[in-house]
XYZ file of C-alpha atoms in Angstrom:
404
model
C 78.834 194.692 101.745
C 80.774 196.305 104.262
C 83.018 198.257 101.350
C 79.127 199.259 100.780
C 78.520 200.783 103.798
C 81.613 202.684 104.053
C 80.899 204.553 100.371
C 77.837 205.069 101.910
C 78.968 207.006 104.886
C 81.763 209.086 103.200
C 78.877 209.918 100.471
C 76.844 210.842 103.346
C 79.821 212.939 105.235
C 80.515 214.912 101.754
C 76.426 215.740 101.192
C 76.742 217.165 105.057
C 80.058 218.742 104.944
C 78.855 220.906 101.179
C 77.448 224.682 101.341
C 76.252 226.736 98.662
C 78.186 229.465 97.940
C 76.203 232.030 99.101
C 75.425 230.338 102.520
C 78.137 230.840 104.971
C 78.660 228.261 107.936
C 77.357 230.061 111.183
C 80.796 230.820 113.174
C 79.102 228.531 116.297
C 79.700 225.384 113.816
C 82.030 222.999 115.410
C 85.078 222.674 113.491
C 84.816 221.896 109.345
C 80.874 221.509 109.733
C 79.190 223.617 106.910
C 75.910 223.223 108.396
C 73.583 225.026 109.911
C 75.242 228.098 107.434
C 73.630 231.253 106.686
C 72.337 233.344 103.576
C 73.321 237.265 103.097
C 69.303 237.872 103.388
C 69.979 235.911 107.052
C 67.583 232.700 105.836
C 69.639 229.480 107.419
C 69.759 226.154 106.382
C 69.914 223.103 108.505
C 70.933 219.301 107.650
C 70.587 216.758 109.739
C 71.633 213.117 109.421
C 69.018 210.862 110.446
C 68.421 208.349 108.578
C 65.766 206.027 110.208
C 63.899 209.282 111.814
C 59.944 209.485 110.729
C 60.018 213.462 111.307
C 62.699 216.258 112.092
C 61.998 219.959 112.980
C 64.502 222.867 113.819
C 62.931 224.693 116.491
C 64.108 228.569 116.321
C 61.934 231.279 115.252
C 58.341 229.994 114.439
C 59.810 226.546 113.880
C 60.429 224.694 110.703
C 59.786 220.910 109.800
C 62.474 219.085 107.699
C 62.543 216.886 104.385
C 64.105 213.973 104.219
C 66.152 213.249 101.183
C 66.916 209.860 99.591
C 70.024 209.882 101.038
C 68.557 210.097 104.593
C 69.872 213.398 105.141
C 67.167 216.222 106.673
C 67.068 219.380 104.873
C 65.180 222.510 105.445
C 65.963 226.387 104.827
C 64.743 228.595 107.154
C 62.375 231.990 105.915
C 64.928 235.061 107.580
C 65.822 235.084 111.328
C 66.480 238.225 112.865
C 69.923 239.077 113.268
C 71.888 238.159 116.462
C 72.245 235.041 118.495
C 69.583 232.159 118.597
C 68.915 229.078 120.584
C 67.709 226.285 118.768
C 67.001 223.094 119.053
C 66.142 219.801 117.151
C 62.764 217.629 117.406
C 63.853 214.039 116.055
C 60.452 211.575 116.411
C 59.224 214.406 119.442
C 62.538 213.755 121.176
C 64.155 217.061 121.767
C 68.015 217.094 121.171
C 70.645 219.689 120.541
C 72.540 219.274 117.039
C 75.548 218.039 117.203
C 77.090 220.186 113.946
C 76.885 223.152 116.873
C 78.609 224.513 119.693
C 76.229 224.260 122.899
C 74.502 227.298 125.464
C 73.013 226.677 128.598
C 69.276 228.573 128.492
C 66.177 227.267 129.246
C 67.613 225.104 131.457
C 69.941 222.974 129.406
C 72.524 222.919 126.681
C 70.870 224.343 123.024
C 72.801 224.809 120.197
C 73.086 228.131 118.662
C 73.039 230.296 115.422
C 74.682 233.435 114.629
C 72.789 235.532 112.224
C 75.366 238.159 111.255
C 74.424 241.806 112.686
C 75.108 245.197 110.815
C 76.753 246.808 113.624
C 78.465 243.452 114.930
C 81.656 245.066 115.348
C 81.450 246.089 118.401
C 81.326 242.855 119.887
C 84.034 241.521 117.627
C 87.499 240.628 118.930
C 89.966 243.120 117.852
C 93.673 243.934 117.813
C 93.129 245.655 121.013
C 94.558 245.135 124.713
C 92.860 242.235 126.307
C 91.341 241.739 129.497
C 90.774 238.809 131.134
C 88.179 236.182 132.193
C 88.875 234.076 135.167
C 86.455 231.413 136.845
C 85.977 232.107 140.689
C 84.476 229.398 142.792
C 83.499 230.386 146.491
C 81.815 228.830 149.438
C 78.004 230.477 150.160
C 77.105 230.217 153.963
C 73.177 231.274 152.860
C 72.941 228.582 150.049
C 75.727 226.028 151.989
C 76.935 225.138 148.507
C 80.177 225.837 146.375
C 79.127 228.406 143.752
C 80.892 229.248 140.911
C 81.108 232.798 138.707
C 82.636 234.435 135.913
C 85.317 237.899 136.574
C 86.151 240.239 133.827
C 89.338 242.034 134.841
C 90.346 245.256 132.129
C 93.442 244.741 130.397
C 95.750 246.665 132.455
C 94.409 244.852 136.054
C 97.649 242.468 135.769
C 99.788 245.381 135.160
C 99.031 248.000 136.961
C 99.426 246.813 140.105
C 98.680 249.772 142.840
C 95.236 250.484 141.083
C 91.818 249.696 142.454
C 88.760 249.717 140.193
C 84.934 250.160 140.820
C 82.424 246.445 140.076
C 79.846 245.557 137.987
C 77.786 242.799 139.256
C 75.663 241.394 135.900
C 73.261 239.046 135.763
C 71.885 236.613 133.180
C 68.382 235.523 132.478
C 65.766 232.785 133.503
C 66.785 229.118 132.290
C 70.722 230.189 131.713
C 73.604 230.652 134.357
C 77.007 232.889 134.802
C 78.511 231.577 131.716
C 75.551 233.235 129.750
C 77.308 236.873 129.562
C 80.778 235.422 128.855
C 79.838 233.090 126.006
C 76.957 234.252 124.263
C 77.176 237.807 125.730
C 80.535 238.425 124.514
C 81.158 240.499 127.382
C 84.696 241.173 127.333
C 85.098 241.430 123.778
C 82.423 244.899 124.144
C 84.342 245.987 127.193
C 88.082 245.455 125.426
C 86.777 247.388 122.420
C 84.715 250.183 125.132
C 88.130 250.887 126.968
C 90.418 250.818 124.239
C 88.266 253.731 122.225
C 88.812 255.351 125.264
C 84.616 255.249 125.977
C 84.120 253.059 129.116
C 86.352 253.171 132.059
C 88.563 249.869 133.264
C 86.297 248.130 135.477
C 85.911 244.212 136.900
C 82.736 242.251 136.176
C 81.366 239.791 138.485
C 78.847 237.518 136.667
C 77.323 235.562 139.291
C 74.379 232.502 138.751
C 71.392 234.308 140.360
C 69.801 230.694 141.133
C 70.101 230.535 144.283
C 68.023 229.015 147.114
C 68.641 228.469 150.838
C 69.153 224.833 152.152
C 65.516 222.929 151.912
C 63.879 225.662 149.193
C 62.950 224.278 146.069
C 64.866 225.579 143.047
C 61.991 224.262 140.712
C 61.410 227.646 139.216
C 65.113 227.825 137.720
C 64.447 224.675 136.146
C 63.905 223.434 132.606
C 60.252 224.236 131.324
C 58.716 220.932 130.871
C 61.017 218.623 133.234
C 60.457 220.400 136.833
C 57.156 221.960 137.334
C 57.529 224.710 139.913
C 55.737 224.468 142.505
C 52.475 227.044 143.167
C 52.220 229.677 140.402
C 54.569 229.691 137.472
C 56.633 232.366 136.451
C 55.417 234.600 132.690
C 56.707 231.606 130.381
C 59.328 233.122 128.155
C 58.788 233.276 124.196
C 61.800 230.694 122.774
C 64.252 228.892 123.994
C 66.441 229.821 126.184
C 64.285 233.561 126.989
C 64.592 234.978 130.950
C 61.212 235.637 132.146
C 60.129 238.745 131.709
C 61.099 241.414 134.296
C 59.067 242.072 136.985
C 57.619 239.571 139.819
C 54.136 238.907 138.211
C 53.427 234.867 138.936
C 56.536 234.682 141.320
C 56.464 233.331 144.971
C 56.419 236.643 147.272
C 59.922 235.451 148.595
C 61.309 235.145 145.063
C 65.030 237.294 144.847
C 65.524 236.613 148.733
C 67.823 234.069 149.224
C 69.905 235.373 145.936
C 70.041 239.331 147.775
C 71.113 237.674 150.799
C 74.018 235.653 149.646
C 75.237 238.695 147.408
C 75.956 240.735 151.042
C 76.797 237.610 153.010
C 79.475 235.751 150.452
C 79.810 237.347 146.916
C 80.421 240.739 147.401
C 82.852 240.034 150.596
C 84.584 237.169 148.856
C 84.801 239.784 145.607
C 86.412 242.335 147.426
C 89.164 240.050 149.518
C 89.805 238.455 146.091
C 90.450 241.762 143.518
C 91.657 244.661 143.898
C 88.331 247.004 144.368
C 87.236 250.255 144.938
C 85.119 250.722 147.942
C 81.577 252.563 148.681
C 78.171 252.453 146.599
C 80.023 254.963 144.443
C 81.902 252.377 142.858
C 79.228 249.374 142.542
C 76.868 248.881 140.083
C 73.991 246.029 138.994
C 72.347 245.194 135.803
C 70.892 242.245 134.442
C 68.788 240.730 131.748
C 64.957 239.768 132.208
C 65.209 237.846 135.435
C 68.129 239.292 136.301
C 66.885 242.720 135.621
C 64.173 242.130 137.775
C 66.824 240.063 140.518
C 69.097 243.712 140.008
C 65.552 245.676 140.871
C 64.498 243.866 143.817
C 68.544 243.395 145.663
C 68.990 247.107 144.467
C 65.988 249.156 145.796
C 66.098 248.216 148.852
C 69.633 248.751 149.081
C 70.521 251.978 147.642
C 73.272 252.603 150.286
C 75.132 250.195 148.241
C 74.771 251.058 144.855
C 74.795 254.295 142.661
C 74.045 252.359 138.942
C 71.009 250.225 138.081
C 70.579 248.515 134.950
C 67.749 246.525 133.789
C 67.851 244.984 130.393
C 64.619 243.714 129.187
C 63.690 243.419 132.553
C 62.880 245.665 135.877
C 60.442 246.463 138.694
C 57.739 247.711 136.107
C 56.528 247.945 133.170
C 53.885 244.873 132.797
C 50.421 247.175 132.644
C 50.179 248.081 135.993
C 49.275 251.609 136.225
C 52.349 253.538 137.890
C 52.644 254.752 141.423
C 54.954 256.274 142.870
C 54.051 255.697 146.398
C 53.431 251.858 145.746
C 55.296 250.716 142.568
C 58.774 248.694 142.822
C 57.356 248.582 146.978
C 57.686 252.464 146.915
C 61.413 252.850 145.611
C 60.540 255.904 144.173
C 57.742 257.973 146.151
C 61.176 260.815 147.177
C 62.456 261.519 143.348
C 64.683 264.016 144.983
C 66.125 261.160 147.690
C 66.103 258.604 144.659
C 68.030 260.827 142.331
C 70.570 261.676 144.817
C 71.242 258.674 145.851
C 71.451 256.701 141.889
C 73.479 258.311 139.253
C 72.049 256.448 136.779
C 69.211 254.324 136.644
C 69.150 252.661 132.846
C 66.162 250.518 131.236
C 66.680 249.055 128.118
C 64.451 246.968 125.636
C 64.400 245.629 122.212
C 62.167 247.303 120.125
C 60.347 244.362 119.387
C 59.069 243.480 123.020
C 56.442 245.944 123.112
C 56.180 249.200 124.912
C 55.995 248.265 128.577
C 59.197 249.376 129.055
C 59.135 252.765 127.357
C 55.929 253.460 129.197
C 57.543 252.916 132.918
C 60.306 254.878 131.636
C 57.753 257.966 130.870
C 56.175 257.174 134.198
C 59.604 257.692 136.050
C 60.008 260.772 133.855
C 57.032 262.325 134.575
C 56.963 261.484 138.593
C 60.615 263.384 138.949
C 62.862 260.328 138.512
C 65.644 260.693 136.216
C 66.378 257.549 133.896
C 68.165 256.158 130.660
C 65.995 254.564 128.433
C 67.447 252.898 125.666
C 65.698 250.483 122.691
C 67.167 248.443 120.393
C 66.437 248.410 116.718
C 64.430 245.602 115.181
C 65.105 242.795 118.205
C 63.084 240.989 120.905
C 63.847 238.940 123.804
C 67.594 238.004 122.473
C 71.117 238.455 123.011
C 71.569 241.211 120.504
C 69.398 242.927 122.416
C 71.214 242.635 126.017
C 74.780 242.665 123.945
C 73.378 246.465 122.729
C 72.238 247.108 126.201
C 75.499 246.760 127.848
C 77.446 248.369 125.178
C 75.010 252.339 126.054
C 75.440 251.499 129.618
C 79.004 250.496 130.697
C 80.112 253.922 129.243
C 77.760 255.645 131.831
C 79.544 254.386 134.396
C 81.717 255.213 137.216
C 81.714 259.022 135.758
C-alpha cells in the first residue's frame, strides 16, 4: 500500500513537472516547476494538483475554470494574455489562494502569484552585461505616522565609486493594493535605469520608492486594504479592473483628506531622512515625483501644491484629471494650472502616460493642458491596460527627461 502511494506521488510530480515543447515555463516559476509555462502566441497553461478539490479556476484575464484529470491534476490553457506581467490567482472550492508553482507580488493587498508573458521590446528591462547599480532597503522612523517605515533606494552604478558626487532624486510611487517593493520586483526598476545610463540616455540618479500608505496615529488605513477583507469606511475608492490594479488616478470616491497624511510625512521624515542618508543634490531643481494610478494621483496632489519643491511630475496611469470632468483651468487639480506661464516656469516637465488600452481620459486632459497654455509629455503605450508593462514603458520615456 504505502509502496502504492509513493508511485503515485512521483507519477503525479513527473505529470506536473512535463511541458510541451512549445510552452516555455514563465521565468516567475519557482525553481524546476514547468508550470504555469507559456506558448509563442502568449496562451498559458496552468496545472494544479488538487486532488480532492470539486472546482479550480485561474483568475487572470477574464478568468478560466480548470479540468480535472484522472490523475487529480487541474489543467486548463489559457486563450492569449497580453504581454507583460500579470497577477493571478487560484479559486480552489471559492477559497482564494496563490499557486504555489510561482514566485509571489504583493497587489491588491496581498501576495498573488505572477505570469510573465514575454514582451517584443522586453529588452529594455532585461539585465545586461552592463554596470550595476544598487538596491538597498532603508527603514526610518515617521514622527506623522509614529511608525517604523520601510523603502526601497536605487543608487546608479558609480554612487559607491565616485565618492565627491551628489546626484538629483526621484521619489516613485506604486499603486493601490501594492507597497515599495512593487517598482523593485515587478517594476524592474533598476534593471531600466542600468540599461538607461549605460546607453548613455538617462542621467545617474537615486530612487526613493517609498509605501504611500500612510495614515496618522488613530486614521483608518481601510482604504489601502485588501478588496473584500476591510471595507473602507464611507465611500469606496473606483475599484480597480484585476488583481493587483491601483485605483485609477484622480480623487473621485476618496475621503476629501485622502494624500494628507502621506504629503506630510514626505516633508517631515522621508525627504529629510533621504537627504542625511545619500549623497543628494539640493533645490526643486534636482527632485522629481511620479507614480502609478494611486500614486500618480498621491504625486499630483503632494506635487501641486508644492511646486517650490519640485521641477518633474510624472503620472503613470494616473493624475489630477482625466475622469470626464470637463477641464478648467481655474478649478481643475484645485487650480494648479489657472497661470500656464507661472506653471511652466516653475515644472520642466510635467509627463502623463497611459496604456493604450485604458481609454482616452488621459489623452484628453493632456489636450486640455495643451490647449489652456500648459506644456506636457504625453506618452501611450501600445496594446496594454492597467499593467506593469505599461508603468515599466512609462518610466523608461520619462527618466531620460530628467534632470536636463
Amino acid at each position: 500500500m504505502r509502496s502504492t502511494i509513493i508511485l503515485a506521488a512521483l507519477s503525479c510530480a513527473f505529470c506536473w513537472g512535463q511541458a510541451a515543447d512549445d510552452c516555455k515555463p514563465s521565468v516567475l516559476n519557482v525553481p524546476e516547476a514547468k508550470y504555469p509555462c507559456v506558448h509563442p502566441d502568449s496562451r498559458a497553461t496552468f496545472r494544479v494538483i488538487a486532488p480532492d478539490a470539486q472546482s479550480v479556476k485561474v483568475r487572470v484575464g477574464p478568468g478560466f475554470d480548470m479540468t480535472k484529470g484522472p490523475d487529480g491534476i487541474w489543467t486548463v490553457t489559457t486563450t492569449p494574455l497580453v504581454v507583460g506581467f500579470h497577477y493571478y490567482s487560484l479559486q480552489i472550492d471559492g477559497a482564494i489562494v496563490a499557486d504555489p508553482s510561482t514566485m509571489t507580488f504583493f497587489g491588491s493587498g496581498w501576495q498573488n502569484s505572477g505570469i510573465e508573458i514575454p514582451a517584443p521590446d522586453a529588452d529594455f528591462y532585461q539585465s545586461k552585461d552592463v554596470p550595476r547599480g544598487h538596491v538597498a532597503e532603508q527603514w526610518y522612523f515617521s514622527k506623522v505616522t509614529a511608525k517604523w517605515r520601510r523603502c526601497f533606494v536605487y543608487t546608479p552604478p558609480d554612487y559607491g565609486s565616485n565618492v565627491r558626487a551628489r546626484y538629483p532624486v526621484l521619489y516613485l510611487l506604486h499603486g493601490w493594493g501594492e507597497d515599495e517593493t512593487g517598482w523593485y520586483t515587478q517594476g524592474h526598476v533598476d534593471f531600466i535605469m542600468d540599461n538607461l545610463i549605460a546607453a548613455g540616455k538617462a542621467k545617474p540618479m537615486i530612487i526613493v520608492m517609498d509605501n504611500l500608505n500612510a495614515v496618522r496615529p488613530g486614521e483608518s488605513a481601510a482604504l489601502y486594504g485588501a478588496r473584500g477583507l476591510v471595507p473602507p469606511p464611507g465611500a469606496a475608492p473606483a475599484a480597480p479592473a484585476g488583481a493587483g490594479r491601483g485605483a485609477a488616478g484622480g480623487r473621485g470616491g476618496f475621503p476629501t483628506n485622502w494624500g494628507a497624511a502621506f504629503t506630510d510625512m514626505m516633508f517631515t521624515d522621508l525627504i529629510p531622512m533621504v537627504e542625511r542618508a545619500y549623497r543628494v543634490l539640493p533645490g526643486r531643481e534636482n527632485r522629481a515625483m511620479a507614480g502609478l494610478s494611486m500614486g500618480g494621483g498621491q504625486t499630483f496632489t503632494t506635487a501641486l501644491l508644492n511646486l517650490d519643491k519640485f521641477a518633474y511630475l510624472g503620472g503613470f496611469s494616473g493624475s489630477c484629471g482625466g475622469r470626464g470632468a470637463a477641464f478648467d483651468p481655474k478649478t481643475t487639480c484645485n487650480g494648479a494650472f489657472a497661470d500656464p506661464d507661472t506653471f511652466n516656469k516653475k515644472v520642466k516637465v510635467l509627463f502623463l502616460g497611459i496604456g493604450s488600452a485604458e481609454g482616452p481620459g488621459t489623452k484628453t486632459f493632456s489636450d486640455a493642458l495643451a490647449q489652456a497654455g500648459i506644456h506636457n509629455v504625453y506618452f501611450e503605450s501600445p496594446g496594454t491596460a492597467h499593467e506593469w508593462l505599461t508603468w515599466r514603458r512609462c518610466l523608461y520615456d520619462f527618466a531620460p527627461r530628467l534632470f536636463r
